[in-house]
Short mmCIF file of C-alpha atoms in Angstrom, two decimals:
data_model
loop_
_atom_site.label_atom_id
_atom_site.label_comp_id
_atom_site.label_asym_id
_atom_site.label_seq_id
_atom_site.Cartn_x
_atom_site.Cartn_y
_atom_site.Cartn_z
CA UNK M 8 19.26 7.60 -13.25
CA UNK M 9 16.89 9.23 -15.49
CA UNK M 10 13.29 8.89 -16.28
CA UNK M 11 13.65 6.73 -19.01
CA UNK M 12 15.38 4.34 -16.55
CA UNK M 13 12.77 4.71 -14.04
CA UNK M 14 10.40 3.50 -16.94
CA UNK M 15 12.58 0.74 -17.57
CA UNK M 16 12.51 -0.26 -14.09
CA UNK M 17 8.58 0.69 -13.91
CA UNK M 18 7.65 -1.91 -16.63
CA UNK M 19 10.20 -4.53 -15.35
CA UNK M 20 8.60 -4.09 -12.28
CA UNK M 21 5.01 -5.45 -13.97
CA UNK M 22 6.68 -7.66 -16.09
CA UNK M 23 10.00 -8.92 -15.38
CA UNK M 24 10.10 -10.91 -18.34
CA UNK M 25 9.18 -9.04 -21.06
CA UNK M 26 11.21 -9.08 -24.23
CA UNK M 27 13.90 -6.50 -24.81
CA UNK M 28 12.67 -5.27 -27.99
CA UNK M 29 8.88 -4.68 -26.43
CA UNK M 30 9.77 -3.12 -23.78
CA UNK M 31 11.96 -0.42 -26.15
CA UNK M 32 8.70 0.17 -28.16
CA UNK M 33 7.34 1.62 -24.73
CA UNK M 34 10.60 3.49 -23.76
CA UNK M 35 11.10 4.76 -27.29
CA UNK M 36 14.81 3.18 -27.36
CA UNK M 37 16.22 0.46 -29.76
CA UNK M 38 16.30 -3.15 -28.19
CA UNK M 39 20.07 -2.62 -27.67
CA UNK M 40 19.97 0.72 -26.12
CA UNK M 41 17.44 -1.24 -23.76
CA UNK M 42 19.53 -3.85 -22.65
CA UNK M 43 22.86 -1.48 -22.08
CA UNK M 44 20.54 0.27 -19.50
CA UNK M 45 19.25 -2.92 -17.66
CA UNK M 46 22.66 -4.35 -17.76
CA UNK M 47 24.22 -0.73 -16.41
CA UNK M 48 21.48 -0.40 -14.01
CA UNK M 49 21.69 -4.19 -12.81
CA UNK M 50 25.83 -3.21 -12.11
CA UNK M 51 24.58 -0.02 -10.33
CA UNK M 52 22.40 -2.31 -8.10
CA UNK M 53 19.72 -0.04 -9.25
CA UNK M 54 17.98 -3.71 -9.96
CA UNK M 55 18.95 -5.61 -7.21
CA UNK M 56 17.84 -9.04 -8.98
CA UNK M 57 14.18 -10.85 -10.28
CA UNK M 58 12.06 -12.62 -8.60
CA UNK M 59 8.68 -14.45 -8.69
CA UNK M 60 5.67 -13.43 -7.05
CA UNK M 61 2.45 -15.59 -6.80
CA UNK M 62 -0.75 -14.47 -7.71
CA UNK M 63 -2.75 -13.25 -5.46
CA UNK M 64 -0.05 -12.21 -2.56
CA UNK M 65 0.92 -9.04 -2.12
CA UNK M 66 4.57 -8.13 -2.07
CA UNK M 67 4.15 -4.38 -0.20
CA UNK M 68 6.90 -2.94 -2.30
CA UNK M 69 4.70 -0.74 -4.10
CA UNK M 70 3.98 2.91 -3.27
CA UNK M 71 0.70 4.23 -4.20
CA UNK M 72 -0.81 7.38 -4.62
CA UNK M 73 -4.41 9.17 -5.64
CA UNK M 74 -3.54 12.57 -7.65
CA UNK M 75 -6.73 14.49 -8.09
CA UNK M 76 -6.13 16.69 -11.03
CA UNK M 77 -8.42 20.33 -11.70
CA UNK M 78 -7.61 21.51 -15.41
CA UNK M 79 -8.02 25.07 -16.79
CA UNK M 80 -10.15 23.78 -18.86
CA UNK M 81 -12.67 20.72 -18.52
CA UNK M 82 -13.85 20.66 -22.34
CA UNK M 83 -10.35 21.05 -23.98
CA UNK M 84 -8.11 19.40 -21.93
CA UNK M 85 -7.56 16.14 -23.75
CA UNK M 86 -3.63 16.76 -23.76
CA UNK M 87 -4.09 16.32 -20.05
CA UNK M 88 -5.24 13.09 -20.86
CA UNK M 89 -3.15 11.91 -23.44
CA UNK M 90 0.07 12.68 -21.36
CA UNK M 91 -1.45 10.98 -18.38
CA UNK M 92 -2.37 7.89 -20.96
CA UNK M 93 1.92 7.64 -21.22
CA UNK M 94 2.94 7.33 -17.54
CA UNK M 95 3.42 3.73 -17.57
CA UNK M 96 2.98 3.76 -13.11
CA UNK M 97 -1.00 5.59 -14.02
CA UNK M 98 -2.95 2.43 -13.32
CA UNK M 99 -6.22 4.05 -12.75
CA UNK M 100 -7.72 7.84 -14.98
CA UNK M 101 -11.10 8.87 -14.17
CA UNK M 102 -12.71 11.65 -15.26
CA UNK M 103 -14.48 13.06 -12.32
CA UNK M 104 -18.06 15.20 -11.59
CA UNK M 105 -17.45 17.91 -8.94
CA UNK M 106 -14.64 19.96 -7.95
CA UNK M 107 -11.59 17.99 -9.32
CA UNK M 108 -11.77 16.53 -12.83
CA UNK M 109 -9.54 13.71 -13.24
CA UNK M 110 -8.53 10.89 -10.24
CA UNK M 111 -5.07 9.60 -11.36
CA UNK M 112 -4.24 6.48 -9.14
CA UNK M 113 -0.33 5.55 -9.63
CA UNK M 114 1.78 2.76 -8.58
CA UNK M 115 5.40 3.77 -8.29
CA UNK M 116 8.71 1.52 -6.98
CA UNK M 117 9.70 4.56 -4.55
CA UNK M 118 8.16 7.74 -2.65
CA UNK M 119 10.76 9.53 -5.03
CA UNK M 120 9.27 8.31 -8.40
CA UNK M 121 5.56 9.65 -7.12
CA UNK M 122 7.28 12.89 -6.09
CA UNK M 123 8.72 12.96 -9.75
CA UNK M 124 5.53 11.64 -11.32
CA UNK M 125 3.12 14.43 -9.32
CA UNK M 126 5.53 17.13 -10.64
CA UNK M 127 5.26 16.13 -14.31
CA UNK M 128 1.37 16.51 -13.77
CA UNK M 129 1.67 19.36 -11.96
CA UNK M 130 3.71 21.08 -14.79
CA UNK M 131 1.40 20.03 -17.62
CA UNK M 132 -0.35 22.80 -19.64
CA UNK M 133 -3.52 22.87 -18.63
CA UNK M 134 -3.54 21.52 -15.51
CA UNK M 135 -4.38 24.41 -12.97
CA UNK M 136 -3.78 22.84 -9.72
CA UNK M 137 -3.33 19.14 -7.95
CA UNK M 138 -4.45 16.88 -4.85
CA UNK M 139 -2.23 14.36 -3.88
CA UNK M 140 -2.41 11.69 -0.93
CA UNK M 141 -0.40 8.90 -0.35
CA UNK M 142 -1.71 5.45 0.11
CA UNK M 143 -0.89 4.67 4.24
CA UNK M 144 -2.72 0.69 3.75
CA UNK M 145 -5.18 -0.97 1.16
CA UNK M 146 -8.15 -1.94 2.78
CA UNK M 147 -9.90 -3.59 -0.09
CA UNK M 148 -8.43 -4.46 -2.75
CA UNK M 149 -10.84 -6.09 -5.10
CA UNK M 150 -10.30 -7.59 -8.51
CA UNK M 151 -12.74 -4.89 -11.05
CA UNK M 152 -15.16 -6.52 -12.56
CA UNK M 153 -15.49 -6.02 -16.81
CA UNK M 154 -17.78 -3.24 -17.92
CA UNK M 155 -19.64 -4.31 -20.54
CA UNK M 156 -19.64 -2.13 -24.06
CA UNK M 157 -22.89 -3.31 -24.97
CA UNK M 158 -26.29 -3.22 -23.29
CA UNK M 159 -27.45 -6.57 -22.38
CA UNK M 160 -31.12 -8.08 -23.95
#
């Protein structure tokens, strides 16, 4: 399994039903290169099968992390940003004030797939060093409200 199969498997995991030829626009693979994986990781038992999940219930299969990123530098580190914009399992970039600079939450299908993911960020020019802790139990977990882009009258 490589890591374009674990972003297969990442964005069937948010969307079990999107179409073939979508989700090969976000993997960078043609819609039939997309399907020989699913099918070849379906045989694997690498996807064990679909399934539905309500709204609102949590299905626990999820394992999260908070990375908190420090970059060499704060002003010109948009690749930092950019690469962290392409991890489909980054649900949450911040850009922070004090020590750290960026708070990457992720959402990952295994404790292997965050170790993988923290490495890539680790590894990117211009990042100078990492904080990573792994989500033990969600407390609150409340929908986010909409910011609004314009001020109100």
């Amino acid at each position: 399994m490589d890591a374009t199969d674990e972003k297969i498997i990442a964005e069937l995991t948010r969307n079990a039903r999107i179409p073939h030829s979508e989700l090969a626009g976000k993997v960078l693979l043609s819609r039939n290169a997309v399907r020989q994986r699913i099918e070849r990781l379906e045989r694997q038992g690498r996807i064990a099968g679909y399934t539905i999940v309500r709204a609102g219930h949590d299905t626990g299969n999820v394992v999260s992390a908070v990375v908190l990123v420090y970059r060499q530098d704060r002003m010109r580190g948009g690749d930092v940003l950019a690469a962290l914009k392409r991890i489909p399992e980054v649900v949450i970039c911040e850009i922070l004030s004090g020590d750290f600079d960026i708070m990457v939450r992720m959402e990952a299908a295994s404790l292997e797939r965050v170790r993988v993911i923290w490495e890539d960020i680790a590894q990117m020019p211009g990042v100078r060093d990492t904080v990573t802790a792994l989500t033990l139990s969600s407390i609150v977990n409340r929908p986010r409200r909409k910011r609004r882009t314009t001020p109100s009258e």
